[in-house]
Short mmCIF file of C-alpha atoms in Angstrom, two decimals:
data_model
loop_
_atom_site.label_atom_id
_atom_site.label_comp_id
_atom_site.label_asym_id
_atom_site.label_seq_id
_atom_site.Cartn_x
_atom_site.Cartn_y
_atom_site.Cartn_z
CA ARG A 1 -18.63 80.66 -112.52
CA LYS A 2 -15.99 83.26 -113.36
CA LEU A 3 -18.25 86.08 -112.14
CA GLY A 4 -18.70 84.10 -108.84
CA SER A 5 -14.97 83.71 -108.50
CA TYR A 6 -14.51 87.50 -109.06
CA ILE A 7 -17.07 88.30 -106.41
CA LEU A 8 -15.54 85.89 -103.90
CA GLY A 9 -12.03 87.23 -104.75
CA ALA A 10 -13.13 90.82 -104.13
CA ALA A 11 -14.85 89.86 -100.80
CA ASN A 12 -11.62 87.96 -99.68
CA SER A 13 -9.55 91.06 -100.59
CA LEU A 14 -11.79 93.35 -98.66
CA TYR A 15 -11.75 91.22 -95.56
CA GLY A 16 -8.02 90.66 -95.86
CA ASN A 17 -7.44 94.43 -95.96
CA ALA A 18 -9.79 94.81 -92.99
CA TRP A 19 -7.88 92.30 -90.88
CA ASP A 20 -4.64 94.00 -91.83
CA ASP A 21 -6.06 97.40 -90.86
CA ARG A 22 -7.20 96.07 -87.42
CA LYS A 23 -3.53 95.48 -86.59
CA ARG A 24 -2.92 99.24 -86.60
CA GLY A 25 -5.07 99.66 -83.44
CA TYR A 26 -7.24 102.62 -82.63
CA GLU A 27 -7.20 105.69 -84.85
CA ASP A 28 -9.34 108.78 -84.61
CA ILE A 29 -10.42 109.30 -88.23
CA ARG A 30 -12.81 111.91 -89.52
CA PHE A 31 -14.08 110.50 -92.86
CA LEU A 32 -15.11 113.86 -94.31
CA MET A 33 -11.53 115.07 -93.94
CA THR A 34 -10.13 112.05 -95.96
CA PRO A 35 -9.87 112.09 -99.83
CA TYR A 36 -12.83 109.68 -100.14
CA GLY A 37 -14.77 111.86 -97.73
CA ARG A 38 -14.28 114.85 -100.00
CA ILE A 39 -14.85 113.01 -103.35
CA LEU A 40 -18.06 111.04 -102.54
CA PRO A 41 -20.18 113.81 -101.01
CA GLY A 42 -18.83 116.38 -103.57
CA ASN A 43 -19.85 114.58 -106.81
CA ASP A 44 -23.05 113.31 -108.25
CA ILE A 45 -22.66 110.11 -110.20
CA SER A 46 -24.99 107.81 -112.15
CA LEU A 47 -23.96 104.35 -113.27
CA LYS A 48 -25.85 101.88 -115.44
CA TRP A 49 -24.72 98.36 -116.22
CA THR A 50 -26.42 95.97 -118.63
CA CYS A 51 -25.61 92.45 -119.69
CA ASP A 52 -27.42 90.21 -122.22
CA THR A 53 -26.18 86.91 -120.73
CA ILE A 54 -24.53 85.89 -117.49
CA VAL A 55 -22.93 82.49 -118.26
CA MET A 56 -22.87 79.80 -115.58
CA GLY A 57 -21.14 76.95 -117.38
CA LYS A 58 -23.60 76.03 -120.07
CA ALA A 59 -26.52 77.55 -118.22
CA ALA A 60 -27.20 81.28 -118.29
CA LEU A 61 -29.21 84.09 -116.79
CA LYS A 62 -30.55 86.81 -119.17
CA ASP A 63 -31.12 90.56 -119.38
CA ALA A 64 -29.32 91.81 -116.37
CA LEU A 65 -29.70 95.55 -115.54
CA LEU A 66 -28.39 97.50 -112.64
CA ALA A 67 -28.52 101.31 -112.24
CA VAL A 68 -27.25 103.14 -109.20
CA SER A 69 -26.80 106.80 -108.34
CA LEU A 70 -24.71 108.81 -105.90
CA VAL A 71 -26.24 112.23 -105.10
CA SER A 72 -24.78 114.48 -102.48
CA GLY A 73 -23.06 111.53 -100.80
CA ARG A 74 -26.13 109.29 -100.71
CA LEU A 75 -25.96 106.03 -102.71
CA SER A 76 -29.18 104.39 -103.98
CA THR A 77 -30.33 101.75 -106.43
CA GLU A 78 -32.53 103.06 -109.24
CA GLN A 79 -33.18 99.87 -111.19
CA PHE A 80 -32.46 96.21 -111.14
CA SER A 81 -33.70 93.30 -113.13
CA LEU A 82 -32.62 89.78 -114.11
CA LYS A 83 -34.34 86.89 -115.74
CA GLY A 84 -33.89 83.08 -115.99
CA TYR A 85 -35.29 79.74 -114.82
CA ASN A 86 -38.61 81.15 -113.60
CA GLY A 87 -36.85 82.91 -110.69
CA THR A 88 -37.65 86.27 -109.18
CA TYR A 89 -34.54 88.27 -108.41
CA GLN A 90 -34.06 91.36 -106.28
CA PHE A 91 -31.02 93.54 -105.48
CA ARG A 92 -30.69 96.79 -103.68
CA MET A 93 -27.87 98.75 -102.13
CA GLU A 94 -27.76 102.10 -100.35
CA GLY A 95 -25.21 104.13 -98.49
CA ALA A 96 -24.66 107.48 -96.78
CA PHE A 97 -21.12 108.89 -97.22
CA ASN A 98 -21.88 112.50 -96.23
CA MET A 99 -21.00 111.97 -92.59
CA ASP A 100 -17.92 111.12 -90.54
CA PHE A 101 -19.31 107.65 -89.80
CA PRO A 102 -20.68 106.45 -93.18
CA MET A 103 -23.09 103.55 -93.59
CA PHE A 104 -23.59 100.96 -96.34
CA LYS A 105 -26.09 98.20 -96.93
CA ALA A 106 -26.67 95.57 -99.70
CA GLU A 107 -29.50 93.15 -100.06
CA ALA A 108 -29.95 90.43 -102.63
CA SER A 109 -32.58 87.65 -102.91
CA PHE A 110 -33.98 85.11 -105.34
CA ASP A 111 -37.12 82.97 -105.23
CA ASN A 112 -38.40 79.98 -107.19
CA PHE A 113 -35.22 79.36 -109.14
CA ASP A 114 -35.73 76.13 -111.12
CA LEU A 115 -32.48 74.31 -110.24
CA GLY A 116 -33.43 71.30 -112.21
CA ALA A 117 -33.79 73.23 -115.49
CA ALA A 118 -30.45 75.02 -114.85
CA LEU A 119 -28.63 71.74 -114.20
CA THR A 120 -30.13 70.05 -117.25
CA GLU A 121 -29.09 73.04 -119.41
CA ASP A 122 -25.60 72.85 -117.86
CA GLY A 123 -25.33 69.21 -119.00
CA VAL A 124 -25.13 67.60 -115.54
CA LYS A 125 -25.24 63.87 -115.63
CA GLY A 126 -28.45 62.18 -114.55
CA ALA A 127 -31.68 63.77 -113.43
CA ALA A 128 -32.17 66.47 -110.83
CA GLY A 129 -34.89 68.80 -109.85
CA GLY A 130 -35.74 71.31 -107.17
CA ILE A 131 -36.75 74.84 -106.38
CA LEU A 132 -34.08 77.07 -104.88
CA SER A 133 -34.52 80.29 -102.96
CA GLY A 134 -31.97 82.43 -101.12
CA ALA A 135 -31.30 85.75 -99.56
CA PHE A 136 -28.26 87.78 -98.55
CA THR A 137 -27.86 91.02 -96.55
CA TYR A 138 -24.73 92.86 -95.59
CA SER A 139 -24.62 96.06 -93.62
CA MET A 140 -21.86 98.13 -91.93
CA ASN A 141 -21.00 101.53 -90.65
CA GLY A 142 -17.62 102.85 -90.16
CA ASN A 143 -14.79 105.12 -91.47
CA ARG A 144 -11.86 102.69 -92.04
CA ALA A 145 -11.26 99.24 -93.50
CA ALA A 146 -11.17 97.54 -90.01
CA HIS A 147 -14.84 98.46 -89.52
CA ILE A 148 -15.79 96.00 -92.36
CA VAL A 149 -15.17 93.34 -89.78
CA ASP A 150 -15.86 95.12 -86.54
CA ASN A 151 -19.08 96.60 -87.49
CA GLY A 152 -20.23 94.42 -90.36
CA THR A 153 -23.35 92.22 -90.20
CA ILE A 154 -24.12 89.36 -92.58
CA ASP A 155 -27.31 87.37 -92.92
CA ALA A 156 -27.50 84.59 -95.51
CA LYS A 157 -30.00 81.93 -96.17
CA LEU A 158 -30.54 79.09 -98.78
CA ASP A 159 -33.62 76.94 -99.11
CA LEU A 160 -33.98 74.03 -101.52
CA LYS A 161 -37.24 72.16 -101.80
CA ASN A 162 -38.58 69.15 -103.70
CA MET A 163 -35.28 67.97 -105.04
CA ASN A 164 -35.10 64.55 -106.71
CA LEU A 165 -31.81 62.94 -107.70
CA SER A 166 -31.11 59.93 -109.83
CA ASN A 167 -27.95 58.78 -111.60
CA THR A 168 -25.99 61.93 -110.73
CA SER A 169 -22.33 62.15 -109.69
CA CYS A 170 -23.60 63.71 -106.42
CA ILE A 171 -25.76 60.72 -105.53
CA ASP A 172 -22.99 58.34 -106.57
CA LYS A 173 -20.64 59.97 -104.08
CA PHE A 174 -23.28 59.89 -101.41
CA TYR A 175 -23.90 56.11 -101.89
CA THR A 176 -20.09 55.56 -101.91
CA TRP A 177 -19.93 57.31 -98.50
CA LEU A 178 -22.85 55.24 -97.21
CA ASN A 179 -21.10 51.99 -98.30
CA ALA A 180 -17.86 53.02 -96.65
CA ASN A 181 -19.84 53.39 -93.37
CA GLY A 182 -21.44 49.99 -93.58
CA ILE A 183 -24.81 50.98 -95.21
CA ARG A 184 -25.31 48.87 -98.32
CA SER A 185 -28.63 50.18 -99.50
CA LYS A 186 -28.61 51.96 -102.87
CA PRO A 187 -32.14 53.17 -103.90
CA ALA A 188 -32.56 54.15 -107.57
CA SER A 189 -33.27 57.83 -106.56
CA LEU A 190 -33.08 60.18 -103.67
CA ALA A 191 -36.02 62.45 -102.86
CA ILE A 192 -35.02 65.47 -100.80
CA SER A 193 -38.08 67.40 -99.51
CA ARG A 194 -35.88 70.22 -98.11
CA ILE A 195 -32.37 71.48 -97.52
CA GLY A 196 -32.07 74.57 -95.39
CA CYS A 197 -29.05 76.59 -94.32
CA ALA A 198 -29.01 79.96 -92.49
CA TYR A 199 -25.95 81.93 -91.40
CA ARG A 200 -25.47 85.11 -89.42
CA GLN A 201 -22.37 87.03 -88.54
CA SER A 202 -21.99 90.15 -86.48
CA GLY A 203 -18.43 91.41 -86.16
CA GLU A 204 -16.30 88.37 -85.32
CA ASN A 205 -19.22 86.37 -84.00
CA ALA A 206 -20.65 83.87 -86.54
CA VAL A 207 -23.34 81.16 -86.12
CA PHE A 208 -25.21 78.74 -88.29
CA THR A 209 -28.75 79.21 -87.09
CA GLU A 210 -29.98 76.40 -89.26
CA LEU A 211 -28.38 73.54 -91.16
CA GLY A 212 -30.63 70.67 -92.05
CA ILE A 213 -31.72 68.07 -94.64
CA THR A 214 -34.92 66.16 -94.89
CA SER A 215 -35.20 63.24 -97.36
CA ASP A 216 -36.76 59.89 -97.89
CA CYS A 217 -33.63 58.11 -96.49
CA LEU A 218 -31.74 60.79 -94.48
CA GLY A 219 -32.55 63.34 -91.87
CA PHE A 220 -30.15 65.83 -90.35
CA SER A 221 -30.39 69.12 -88.45
CA GLY A 222 -28.04 71.27 -86.51
CA PHE A 223 -26.92 74.68 -85.56
CA GLY A 224 -23.84 76.19 -83.83
CA GLN A 225 -21.11 78.77 -83.72
CA TYR A 226 -18.54 79.05 -86.43
CA ASN A 227 -14.91 80.04 -85.61
CA TYR A 228 -12.49 81.20 -88.26
#
């Protein structure tokens, strides 16, 4: 959870700096003439990060490995691996910083993550199960912080299938909400066949292309533009 907080904090800081930089208006910047434009193409760097355990409450992912290299201004992912809860995990990032208008792209995905096993190990009250998959892609090209917003593209997707809930705090809150809206039924369990969410952002334009739930007692679907 702390790792997630650090990642979200870093993303918020980057976007905050980008919005501040946009206030400066147009500037003609040659990236290769800046300090970063000299350092990145002029040095070859190899980095390798390993971690035995990534703790998520009481649950944990194992044997994390990430190796990246920067050669003549080109960034590439050499190795990546991660284990846990029967999932398949992928991560890749690439970039080209040997030009006046650099590019960067990062892709991450996971499939067949056993959410029920992770929640049980985390000590969550009640019973829960489900298979979770997700994907995230971010790409941008630009030579200043403002281009993180102006030229950035985000695609994100989560897909949860075959989830069964009983006696969990989540289902308790759901039934409390139903009762507050005049629905008195309270089945012993809730079977969710699928929850899907897909989000895309290009520059300042953001849209949820999918947002839906299909279960034995609830159905919902929608899409629409998001303003921030």
